[in-house]
Short mmCIF file of N, CA and C in Angstrom, two decimals:
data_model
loop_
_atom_site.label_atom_id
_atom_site.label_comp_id
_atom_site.label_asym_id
_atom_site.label_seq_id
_atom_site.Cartn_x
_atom_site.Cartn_y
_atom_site.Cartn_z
N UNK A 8 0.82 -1.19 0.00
CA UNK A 8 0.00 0.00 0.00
C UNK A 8 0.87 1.25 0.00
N UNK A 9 2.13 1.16 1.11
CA UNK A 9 3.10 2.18 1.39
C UNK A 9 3.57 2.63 -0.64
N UNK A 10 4.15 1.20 -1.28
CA UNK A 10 4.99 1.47 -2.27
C UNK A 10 3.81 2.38 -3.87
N UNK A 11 2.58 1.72 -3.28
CA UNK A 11 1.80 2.28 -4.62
C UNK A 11 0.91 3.45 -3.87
N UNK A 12 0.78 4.18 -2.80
CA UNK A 12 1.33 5.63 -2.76
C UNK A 12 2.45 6.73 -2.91
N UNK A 13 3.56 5.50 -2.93
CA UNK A 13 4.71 6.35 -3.70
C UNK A 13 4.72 6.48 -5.06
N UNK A 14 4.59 5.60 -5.61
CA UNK A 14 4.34 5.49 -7.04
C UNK A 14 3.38 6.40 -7.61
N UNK A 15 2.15 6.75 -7.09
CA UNK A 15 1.30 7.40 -7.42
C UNK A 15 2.23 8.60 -7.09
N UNK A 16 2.28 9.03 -5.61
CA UNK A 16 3.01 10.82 -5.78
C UNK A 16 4.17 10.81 -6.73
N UNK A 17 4.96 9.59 -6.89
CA UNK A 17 6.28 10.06 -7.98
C UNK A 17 5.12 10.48 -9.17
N UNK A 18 4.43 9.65 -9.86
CA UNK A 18 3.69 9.95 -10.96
C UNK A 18 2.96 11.06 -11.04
N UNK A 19 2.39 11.55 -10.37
CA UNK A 19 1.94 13.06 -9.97
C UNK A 19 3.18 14.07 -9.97
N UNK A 20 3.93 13.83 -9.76
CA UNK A 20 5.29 15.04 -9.66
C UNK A 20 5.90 14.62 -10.72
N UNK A 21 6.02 14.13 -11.83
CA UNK A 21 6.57 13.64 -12.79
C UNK A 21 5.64 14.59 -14.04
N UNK A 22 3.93 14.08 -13.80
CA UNK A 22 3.12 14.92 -14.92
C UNK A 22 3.01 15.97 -14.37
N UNK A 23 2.99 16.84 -12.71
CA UNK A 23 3.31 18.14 -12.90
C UNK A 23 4.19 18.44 -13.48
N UNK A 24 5.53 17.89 -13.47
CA UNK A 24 6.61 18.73 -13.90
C UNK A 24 6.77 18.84 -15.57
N UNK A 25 6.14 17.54 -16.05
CA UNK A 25 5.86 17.99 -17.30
C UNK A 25 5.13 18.97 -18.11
N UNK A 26 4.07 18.82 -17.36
CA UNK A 26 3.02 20.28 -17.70
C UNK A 26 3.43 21.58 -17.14
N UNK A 27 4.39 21.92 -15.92
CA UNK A 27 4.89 22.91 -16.03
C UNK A 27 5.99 22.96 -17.34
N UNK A 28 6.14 22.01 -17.64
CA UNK A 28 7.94 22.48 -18.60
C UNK A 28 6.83 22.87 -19.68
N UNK A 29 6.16 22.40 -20.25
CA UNK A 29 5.19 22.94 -21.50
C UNK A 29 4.64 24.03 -21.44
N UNK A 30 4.11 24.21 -19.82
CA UNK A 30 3.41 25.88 -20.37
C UNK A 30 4.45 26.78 -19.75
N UNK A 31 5.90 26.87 -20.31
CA UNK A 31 6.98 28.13 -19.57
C UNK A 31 7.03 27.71 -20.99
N UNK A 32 6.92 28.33 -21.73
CA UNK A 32 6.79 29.00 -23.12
C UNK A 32 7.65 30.28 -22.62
N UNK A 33 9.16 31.01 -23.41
CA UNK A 33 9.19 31.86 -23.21
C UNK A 33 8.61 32.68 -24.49
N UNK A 34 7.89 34.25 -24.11
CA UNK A 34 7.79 35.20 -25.22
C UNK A 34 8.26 36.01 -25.40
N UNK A 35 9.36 36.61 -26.11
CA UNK A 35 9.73 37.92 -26.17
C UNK A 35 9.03 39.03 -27.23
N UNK A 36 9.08 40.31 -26.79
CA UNK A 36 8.30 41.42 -27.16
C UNK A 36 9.42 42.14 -27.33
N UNK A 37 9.67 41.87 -29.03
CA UNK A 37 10.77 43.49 -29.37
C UNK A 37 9.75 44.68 -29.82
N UNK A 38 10.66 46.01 -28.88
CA UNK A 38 10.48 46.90 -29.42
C UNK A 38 10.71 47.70 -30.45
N UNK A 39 10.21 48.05 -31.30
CA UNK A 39 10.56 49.11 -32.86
C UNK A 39 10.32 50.37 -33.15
N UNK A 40 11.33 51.07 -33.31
CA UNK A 40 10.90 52.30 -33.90
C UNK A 40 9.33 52.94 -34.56
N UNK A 41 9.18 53.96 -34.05
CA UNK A 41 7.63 53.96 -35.28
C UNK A 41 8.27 54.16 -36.06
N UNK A 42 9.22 54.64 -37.20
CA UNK A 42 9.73 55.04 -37.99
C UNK A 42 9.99 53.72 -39.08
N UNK A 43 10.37 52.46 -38.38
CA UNK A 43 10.35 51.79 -38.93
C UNK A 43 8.95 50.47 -40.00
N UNK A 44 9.42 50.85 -40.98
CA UNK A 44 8.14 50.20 -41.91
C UNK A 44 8.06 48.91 -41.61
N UNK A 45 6.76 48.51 -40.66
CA UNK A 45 6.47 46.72 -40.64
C UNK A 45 5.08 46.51 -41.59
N UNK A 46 5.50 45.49 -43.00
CA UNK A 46 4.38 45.28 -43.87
C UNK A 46 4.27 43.75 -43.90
N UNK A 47 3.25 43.34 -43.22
CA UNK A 47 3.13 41.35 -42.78
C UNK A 47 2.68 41.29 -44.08
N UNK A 48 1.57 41.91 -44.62
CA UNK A 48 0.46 41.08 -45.43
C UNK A 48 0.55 41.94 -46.67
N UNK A 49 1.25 43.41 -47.20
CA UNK A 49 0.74 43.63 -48.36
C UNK A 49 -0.21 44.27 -48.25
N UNK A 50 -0.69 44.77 -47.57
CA UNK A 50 -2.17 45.58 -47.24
C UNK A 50 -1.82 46.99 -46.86
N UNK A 51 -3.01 47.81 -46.94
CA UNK A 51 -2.98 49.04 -46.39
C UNK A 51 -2.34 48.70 -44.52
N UNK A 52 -1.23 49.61 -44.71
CA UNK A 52 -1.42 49.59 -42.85
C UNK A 52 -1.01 51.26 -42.52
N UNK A 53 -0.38 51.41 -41.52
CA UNK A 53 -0.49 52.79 -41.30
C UNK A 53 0.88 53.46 -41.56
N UNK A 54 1.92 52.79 -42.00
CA UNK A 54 3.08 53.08 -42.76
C UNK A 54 2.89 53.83 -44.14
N UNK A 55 1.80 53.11 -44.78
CA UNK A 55 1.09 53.31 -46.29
C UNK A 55 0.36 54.54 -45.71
N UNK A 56 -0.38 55.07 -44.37
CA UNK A 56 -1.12 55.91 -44.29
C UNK A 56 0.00 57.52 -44.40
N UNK A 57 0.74 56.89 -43.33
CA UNK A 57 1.87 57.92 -42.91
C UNK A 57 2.59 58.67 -44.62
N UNK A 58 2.90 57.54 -44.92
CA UNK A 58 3.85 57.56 -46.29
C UNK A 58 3.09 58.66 -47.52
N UNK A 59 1.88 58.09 -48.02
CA UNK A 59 0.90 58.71 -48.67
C UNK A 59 0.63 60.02 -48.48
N UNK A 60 0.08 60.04 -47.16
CA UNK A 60 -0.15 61.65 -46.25
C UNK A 60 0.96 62.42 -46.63
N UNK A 61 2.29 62.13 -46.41
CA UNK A 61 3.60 63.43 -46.34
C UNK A 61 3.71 63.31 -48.00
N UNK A 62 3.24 62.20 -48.87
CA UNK A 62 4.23 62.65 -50.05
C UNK A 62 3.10 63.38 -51.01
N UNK A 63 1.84 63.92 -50.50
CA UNK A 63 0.16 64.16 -50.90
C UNK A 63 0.65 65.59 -50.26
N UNK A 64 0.95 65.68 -49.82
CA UNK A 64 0.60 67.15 -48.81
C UNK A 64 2.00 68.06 -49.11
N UNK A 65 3.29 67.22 -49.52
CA UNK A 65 4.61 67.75 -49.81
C UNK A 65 4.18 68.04 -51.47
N UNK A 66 3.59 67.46 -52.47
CA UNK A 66 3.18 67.23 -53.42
C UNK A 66 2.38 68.83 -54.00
N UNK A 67 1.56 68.71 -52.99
CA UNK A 67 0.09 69.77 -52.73
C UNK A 67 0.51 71.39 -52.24
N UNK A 68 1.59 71.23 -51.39
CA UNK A 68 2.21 72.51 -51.28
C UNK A 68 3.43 73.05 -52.03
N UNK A 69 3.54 72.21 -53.04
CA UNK A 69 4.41 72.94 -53.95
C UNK A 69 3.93 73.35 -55.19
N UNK A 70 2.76 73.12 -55.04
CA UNK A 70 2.02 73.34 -56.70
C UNK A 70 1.96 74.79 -56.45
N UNK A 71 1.67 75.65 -57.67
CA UNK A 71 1.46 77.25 -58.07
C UNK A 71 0.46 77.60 -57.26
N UNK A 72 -0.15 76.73 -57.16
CA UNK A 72 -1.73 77.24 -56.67
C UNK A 72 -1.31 78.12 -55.67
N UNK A 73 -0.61 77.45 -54.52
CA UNK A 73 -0.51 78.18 -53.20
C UNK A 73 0.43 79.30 -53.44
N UNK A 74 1.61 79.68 -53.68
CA UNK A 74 2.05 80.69 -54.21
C UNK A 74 1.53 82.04 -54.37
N UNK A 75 0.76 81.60 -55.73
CA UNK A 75 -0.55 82.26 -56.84
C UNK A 75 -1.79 82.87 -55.55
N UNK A 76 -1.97 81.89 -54.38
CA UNK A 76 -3.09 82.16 -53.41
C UNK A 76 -2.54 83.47 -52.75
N UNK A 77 -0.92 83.09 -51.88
CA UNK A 77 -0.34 83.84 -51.13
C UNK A 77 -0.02 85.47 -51.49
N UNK A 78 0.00 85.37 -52.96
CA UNK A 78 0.50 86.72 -53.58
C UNK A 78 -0.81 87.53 -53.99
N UNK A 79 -2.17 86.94 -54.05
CA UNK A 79 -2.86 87.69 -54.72
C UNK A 79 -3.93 87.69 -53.49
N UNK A 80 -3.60 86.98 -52.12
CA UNK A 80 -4.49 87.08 -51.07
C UNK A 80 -3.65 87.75 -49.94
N UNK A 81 -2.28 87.67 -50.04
CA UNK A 81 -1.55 88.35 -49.02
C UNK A 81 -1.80 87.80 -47.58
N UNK A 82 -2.20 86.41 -47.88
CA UNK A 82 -2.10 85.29 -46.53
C UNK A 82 -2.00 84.02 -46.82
N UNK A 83 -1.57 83.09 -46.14
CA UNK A 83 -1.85 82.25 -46.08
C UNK A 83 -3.42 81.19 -46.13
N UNK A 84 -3.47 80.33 -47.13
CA UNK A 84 -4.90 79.60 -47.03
C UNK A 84 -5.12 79.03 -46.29
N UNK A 85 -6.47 78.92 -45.64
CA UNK A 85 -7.18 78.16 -44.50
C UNK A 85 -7.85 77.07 -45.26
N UNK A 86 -7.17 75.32 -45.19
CA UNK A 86 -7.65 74.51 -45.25
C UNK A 86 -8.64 73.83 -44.01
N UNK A 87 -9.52 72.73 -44.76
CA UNK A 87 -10.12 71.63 -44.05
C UNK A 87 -9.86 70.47 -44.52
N UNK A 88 -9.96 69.62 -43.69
CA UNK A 88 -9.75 68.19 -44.43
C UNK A 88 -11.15 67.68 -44.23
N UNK A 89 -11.74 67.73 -45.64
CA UNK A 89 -13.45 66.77 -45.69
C UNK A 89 -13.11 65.74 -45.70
N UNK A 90 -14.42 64.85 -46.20
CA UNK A 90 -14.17 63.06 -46.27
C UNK A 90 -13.20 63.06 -47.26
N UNK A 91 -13.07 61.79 -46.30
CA UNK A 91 -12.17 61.08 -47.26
C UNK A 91 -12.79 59.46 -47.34
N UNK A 92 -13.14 59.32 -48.69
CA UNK A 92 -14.16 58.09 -49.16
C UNK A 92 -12.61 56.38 -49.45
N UNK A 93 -13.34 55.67 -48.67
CA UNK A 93 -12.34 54.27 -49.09
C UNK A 93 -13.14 53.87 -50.61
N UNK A 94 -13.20 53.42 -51.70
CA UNK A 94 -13.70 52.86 -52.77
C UNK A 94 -12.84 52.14 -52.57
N UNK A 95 -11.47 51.20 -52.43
CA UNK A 95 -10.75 49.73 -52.52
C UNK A 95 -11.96 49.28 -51.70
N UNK A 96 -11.20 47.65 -51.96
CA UNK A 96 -11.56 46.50 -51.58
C UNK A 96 -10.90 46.35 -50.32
N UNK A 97 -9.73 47.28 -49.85
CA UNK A 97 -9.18 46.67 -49.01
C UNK A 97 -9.58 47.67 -47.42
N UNK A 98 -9.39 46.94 -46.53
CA UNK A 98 -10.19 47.62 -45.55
C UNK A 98 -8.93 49.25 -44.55
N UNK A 99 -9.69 50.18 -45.00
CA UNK A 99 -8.81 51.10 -44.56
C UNK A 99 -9.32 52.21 -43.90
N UNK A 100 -8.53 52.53 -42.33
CA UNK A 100 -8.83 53.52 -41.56
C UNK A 100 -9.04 54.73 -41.85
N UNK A 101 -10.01 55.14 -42.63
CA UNK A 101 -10.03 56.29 -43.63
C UNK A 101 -9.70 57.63 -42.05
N UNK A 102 -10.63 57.29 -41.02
CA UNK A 102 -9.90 58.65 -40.13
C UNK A 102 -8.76 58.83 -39.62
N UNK A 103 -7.54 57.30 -39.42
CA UNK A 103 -6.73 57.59 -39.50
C UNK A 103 -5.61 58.51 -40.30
N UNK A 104 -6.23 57.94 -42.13
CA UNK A 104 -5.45 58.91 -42.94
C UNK A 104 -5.83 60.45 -42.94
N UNK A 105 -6.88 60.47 -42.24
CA UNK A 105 -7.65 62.12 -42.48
C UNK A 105 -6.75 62.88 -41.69
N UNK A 106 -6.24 61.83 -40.13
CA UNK A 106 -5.25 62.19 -39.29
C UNK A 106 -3.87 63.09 -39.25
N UNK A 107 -3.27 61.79 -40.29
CA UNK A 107 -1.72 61.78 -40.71
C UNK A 107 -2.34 63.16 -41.91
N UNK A 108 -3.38 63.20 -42.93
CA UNK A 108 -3.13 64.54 -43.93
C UNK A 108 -3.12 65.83 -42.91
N UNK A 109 -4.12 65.87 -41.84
CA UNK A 109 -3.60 66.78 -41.00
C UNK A 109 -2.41 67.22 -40.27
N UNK A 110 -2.44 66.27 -39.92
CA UNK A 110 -0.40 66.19 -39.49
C UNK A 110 0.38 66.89 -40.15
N UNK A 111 0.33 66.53 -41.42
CA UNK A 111 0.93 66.60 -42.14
C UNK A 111 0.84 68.24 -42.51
N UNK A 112 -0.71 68.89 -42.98
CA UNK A 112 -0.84 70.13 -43.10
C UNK A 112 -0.06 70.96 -42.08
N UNK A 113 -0.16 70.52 -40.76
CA UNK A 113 -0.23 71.93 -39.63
C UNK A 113 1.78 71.36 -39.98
N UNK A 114 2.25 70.58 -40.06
CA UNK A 114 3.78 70.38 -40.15
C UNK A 114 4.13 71.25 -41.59
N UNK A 115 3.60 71.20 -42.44
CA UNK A 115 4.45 71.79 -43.54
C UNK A 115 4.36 73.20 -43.13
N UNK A 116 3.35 74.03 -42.37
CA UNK A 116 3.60 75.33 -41.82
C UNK A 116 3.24 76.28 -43.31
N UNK A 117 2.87 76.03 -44.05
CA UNK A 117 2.66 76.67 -45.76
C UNK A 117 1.20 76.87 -45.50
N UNK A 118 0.14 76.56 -44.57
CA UNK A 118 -1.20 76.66 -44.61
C UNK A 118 -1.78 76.95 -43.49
N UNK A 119 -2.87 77.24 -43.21
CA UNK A 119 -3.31 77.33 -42.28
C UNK A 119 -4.36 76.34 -42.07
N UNK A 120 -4.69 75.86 -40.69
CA UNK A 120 -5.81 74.49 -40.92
C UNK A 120 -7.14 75.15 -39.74
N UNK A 121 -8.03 74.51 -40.30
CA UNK A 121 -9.11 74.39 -39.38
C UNK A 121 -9.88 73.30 -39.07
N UNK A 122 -10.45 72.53 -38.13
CA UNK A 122 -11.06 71.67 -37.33
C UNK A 122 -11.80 70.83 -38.10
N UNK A 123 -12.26 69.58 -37.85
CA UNK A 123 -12.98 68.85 -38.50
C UNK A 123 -14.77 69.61 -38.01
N UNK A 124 -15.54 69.11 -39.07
CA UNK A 124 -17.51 69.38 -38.25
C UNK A 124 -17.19 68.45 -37.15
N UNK A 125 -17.06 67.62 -36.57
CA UNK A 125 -17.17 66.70 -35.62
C UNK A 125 -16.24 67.44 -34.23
N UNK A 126 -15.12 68.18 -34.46
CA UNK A 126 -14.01 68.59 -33.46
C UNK A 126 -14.90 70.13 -33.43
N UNK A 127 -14.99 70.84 -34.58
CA UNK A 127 -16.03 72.14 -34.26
C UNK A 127 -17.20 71.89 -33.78
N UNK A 128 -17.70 70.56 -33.37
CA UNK A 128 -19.61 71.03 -32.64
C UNK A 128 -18.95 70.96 -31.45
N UNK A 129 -17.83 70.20 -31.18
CA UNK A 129 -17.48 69.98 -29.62
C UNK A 129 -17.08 71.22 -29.17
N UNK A 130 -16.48 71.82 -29.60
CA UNK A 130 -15.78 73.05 -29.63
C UNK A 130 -17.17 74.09 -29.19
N UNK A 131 -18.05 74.03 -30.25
CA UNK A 131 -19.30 74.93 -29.75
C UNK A 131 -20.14 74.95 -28.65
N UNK A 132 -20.54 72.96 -28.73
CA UNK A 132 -20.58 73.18 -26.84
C UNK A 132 -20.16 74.08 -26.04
N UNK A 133 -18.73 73.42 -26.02
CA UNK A 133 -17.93 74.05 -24.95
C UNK A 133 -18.02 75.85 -24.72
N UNK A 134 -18.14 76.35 -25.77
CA UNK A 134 -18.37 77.36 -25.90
C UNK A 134 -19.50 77.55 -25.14
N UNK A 135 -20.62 77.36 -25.41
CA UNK A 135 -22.12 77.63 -25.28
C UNK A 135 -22.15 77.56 -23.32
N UNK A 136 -21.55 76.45 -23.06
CA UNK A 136 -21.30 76.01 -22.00
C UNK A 136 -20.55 77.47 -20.78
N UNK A 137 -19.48 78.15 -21.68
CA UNK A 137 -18.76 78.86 -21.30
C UNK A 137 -19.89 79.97 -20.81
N UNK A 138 -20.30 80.31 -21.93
CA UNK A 138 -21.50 81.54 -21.41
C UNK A 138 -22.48 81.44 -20.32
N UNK A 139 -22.34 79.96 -19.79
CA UNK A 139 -23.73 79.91 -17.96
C UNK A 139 -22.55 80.11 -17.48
N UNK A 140 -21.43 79.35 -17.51
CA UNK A 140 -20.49 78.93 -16.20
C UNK A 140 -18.99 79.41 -16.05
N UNK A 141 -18.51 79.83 -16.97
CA UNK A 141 -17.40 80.69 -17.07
C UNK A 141 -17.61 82.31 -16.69
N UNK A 142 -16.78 82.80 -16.10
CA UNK A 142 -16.15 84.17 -15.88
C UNK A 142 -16.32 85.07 -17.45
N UNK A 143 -16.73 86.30 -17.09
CA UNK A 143 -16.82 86.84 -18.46
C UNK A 143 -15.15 87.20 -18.98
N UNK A 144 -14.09 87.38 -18.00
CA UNK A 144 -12.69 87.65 -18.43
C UNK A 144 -12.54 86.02 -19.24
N UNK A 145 -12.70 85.34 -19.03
CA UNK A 145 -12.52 83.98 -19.67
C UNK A 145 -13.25 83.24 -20.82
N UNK A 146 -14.40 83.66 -20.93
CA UNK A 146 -15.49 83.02 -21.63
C UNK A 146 -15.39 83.62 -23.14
N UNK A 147 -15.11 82.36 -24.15
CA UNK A 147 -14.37 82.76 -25.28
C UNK A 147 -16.24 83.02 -25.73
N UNK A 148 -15.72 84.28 -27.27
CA UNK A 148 -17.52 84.76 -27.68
C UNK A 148 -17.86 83.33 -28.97
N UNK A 149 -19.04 83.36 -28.88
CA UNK A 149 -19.55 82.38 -29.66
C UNK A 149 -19.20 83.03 -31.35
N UNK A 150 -19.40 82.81 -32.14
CA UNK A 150 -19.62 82.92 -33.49
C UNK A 150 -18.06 83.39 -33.76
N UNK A 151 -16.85 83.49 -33.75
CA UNK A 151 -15.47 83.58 -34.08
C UNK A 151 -14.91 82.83 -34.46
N UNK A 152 -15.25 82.02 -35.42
CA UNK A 152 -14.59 80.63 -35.85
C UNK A 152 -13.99 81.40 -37.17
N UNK A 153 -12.49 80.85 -36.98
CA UNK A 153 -12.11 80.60 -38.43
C UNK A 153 -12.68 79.62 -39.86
N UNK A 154 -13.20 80.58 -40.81
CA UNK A 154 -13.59 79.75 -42.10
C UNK A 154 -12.63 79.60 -42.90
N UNK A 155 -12.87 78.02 -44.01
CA UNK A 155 -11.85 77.88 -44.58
C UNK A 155 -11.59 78.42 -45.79
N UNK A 156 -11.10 78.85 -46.60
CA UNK A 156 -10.89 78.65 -47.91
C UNK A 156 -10.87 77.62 -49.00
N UNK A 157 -10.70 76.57 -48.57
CA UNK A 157 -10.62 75.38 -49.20
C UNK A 157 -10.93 74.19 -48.30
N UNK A 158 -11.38 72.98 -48.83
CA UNK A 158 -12.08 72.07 -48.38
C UNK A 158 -11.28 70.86 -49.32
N UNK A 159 -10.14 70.50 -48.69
CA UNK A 159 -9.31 68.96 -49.18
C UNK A 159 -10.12 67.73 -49.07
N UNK A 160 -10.98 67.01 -50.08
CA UNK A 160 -11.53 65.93 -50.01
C UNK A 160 -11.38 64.90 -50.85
N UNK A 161 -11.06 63.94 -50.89
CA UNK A 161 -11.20 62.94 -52.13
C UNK A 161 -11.49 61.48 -51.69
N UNK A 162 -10.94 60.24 -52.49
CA UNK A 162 -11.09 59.00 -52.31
C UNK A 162 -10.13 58.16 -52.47
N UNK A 163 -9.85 57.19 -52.35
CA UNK A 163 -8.98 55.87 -52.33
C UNK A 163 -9.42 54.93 -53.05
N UNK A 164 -8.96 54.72 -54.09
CA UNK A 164 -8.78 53.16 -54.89
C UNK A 164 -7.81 52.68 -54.86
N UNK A 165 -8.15 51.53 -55.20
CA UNK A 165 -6.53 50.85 -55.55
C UNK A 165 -7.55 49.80 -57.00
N UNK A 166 -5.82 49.14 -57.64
CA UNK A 166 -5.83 48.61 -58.63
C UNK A 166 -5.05 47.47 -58.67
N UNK A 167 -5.63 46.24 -58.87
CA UNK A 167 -4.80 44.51 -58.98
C UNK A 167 -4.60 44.71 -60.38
N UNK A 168 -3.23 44.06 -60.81
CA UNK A 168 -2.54 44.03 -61.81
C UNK A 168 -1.99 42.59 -61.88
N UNK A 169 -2.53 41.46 -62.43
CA UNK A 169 -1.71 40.53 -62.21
C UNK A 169 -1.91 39.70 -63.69
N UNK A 170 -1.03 38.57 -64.08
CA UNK A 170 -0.33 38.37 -65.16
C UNK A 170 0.40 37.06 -64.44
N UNK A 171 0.06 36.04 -65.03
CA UNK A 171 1.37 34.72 -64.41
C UNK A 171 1.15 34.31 -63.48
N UNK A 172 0.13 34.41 -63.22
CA UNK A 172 0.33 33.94 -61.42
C UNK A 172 0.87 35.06 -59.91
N UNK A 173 1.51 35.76 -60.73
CA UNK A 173 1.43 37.24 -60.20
C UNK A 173 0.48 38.44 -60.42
N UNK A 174 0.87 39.23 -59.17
CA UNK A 174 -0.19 40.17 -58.80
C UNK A 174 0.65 41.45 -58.17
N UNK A 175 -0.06 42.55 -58.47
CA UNK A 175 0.62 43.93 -57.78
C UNK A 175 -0.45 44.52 -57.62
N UNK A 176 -0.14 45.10 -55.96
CA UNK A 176 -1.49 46.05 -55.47
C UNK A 176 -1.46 47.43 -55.87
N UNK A 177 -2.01 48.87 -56.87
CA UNK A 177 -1.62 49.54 -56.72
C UNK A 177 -2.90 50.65 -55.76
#
């Protein structure tokens, strides 16, 4: 009786120790630059958002237009960034990129930007809000919003190109 309760606890401390050695899995978690481009699948990711945004907006402020605006308006233009429509197939954070084109605007310093409708109603609240409960030295006046001059909007496609058994996303 003594020897096949030993047997049993060796066998019990034998399949614990096996099932501990199986689940000490080690995982390591490297860290990366954001700077650095990670593309798993070929898909839109936010490298493609980033990338697009600066070379759209570096693109956009060198054309005549703005120049031509600055000299015959004697300021700088007040953009917005409207929709921006996905038409691909492939699934993409369209407010992220609305993000990075903003970024991107208030960084090139060539324009002037103003608020999304969604960031201006909040904004008006707050305002509206200001006039019960704020101090009149403090309480910004309602109706002073900067308007834009222009309204940046467009869409996203892309295009499969393939031939051979190959394929290119553009």
């Amino acid at each position: 009786m003594k020897t096949m309760k030993n047997v049993f606890l060796a066998v019990m401390i034998l399949a614990l120790l096996f099932i501990m050695g199986c689940a000490s899995t080690t995982r390591t978690v490297e860290r990366t630059s954001s700077d650095t481009v990670t593309d798993l699948s070929g898909n839109w990711n936010d490298t493609d958002s980033k990338l697009v945004a600066e070379q759209m907006i570096q693109d956009m402020t060198y054309r005549p237009w703005l120049q031509n605006y600055v000299m015959e308006m004697d300021k700088k233009p007040v953009l917005i960034v409207g929709t921006i429509r996905n038409f691909s197939s492939e699934h993409i954070q369209t407010a992220t990129f609305i993000k990075d084109i903003e970024r991107e605007l208030i960084n090139s310093g060539k324009v002037k930007f103003v608020a999304s409708k969604q960031e201006r109603d909040e904004i008006r609240e707050e305002r509206k809000e200001q006039q019960s409960y704020a101090s009149d030295e403090t309480a910004k006046r309602l109706a002073q919003e900067s308007g834009a001059d222009f309204v940046l909007q467009g869409g996203i496609k892309s295009n499969v190109d393939a031939s051979g058994g190959k394929a290119a996303k553009f």
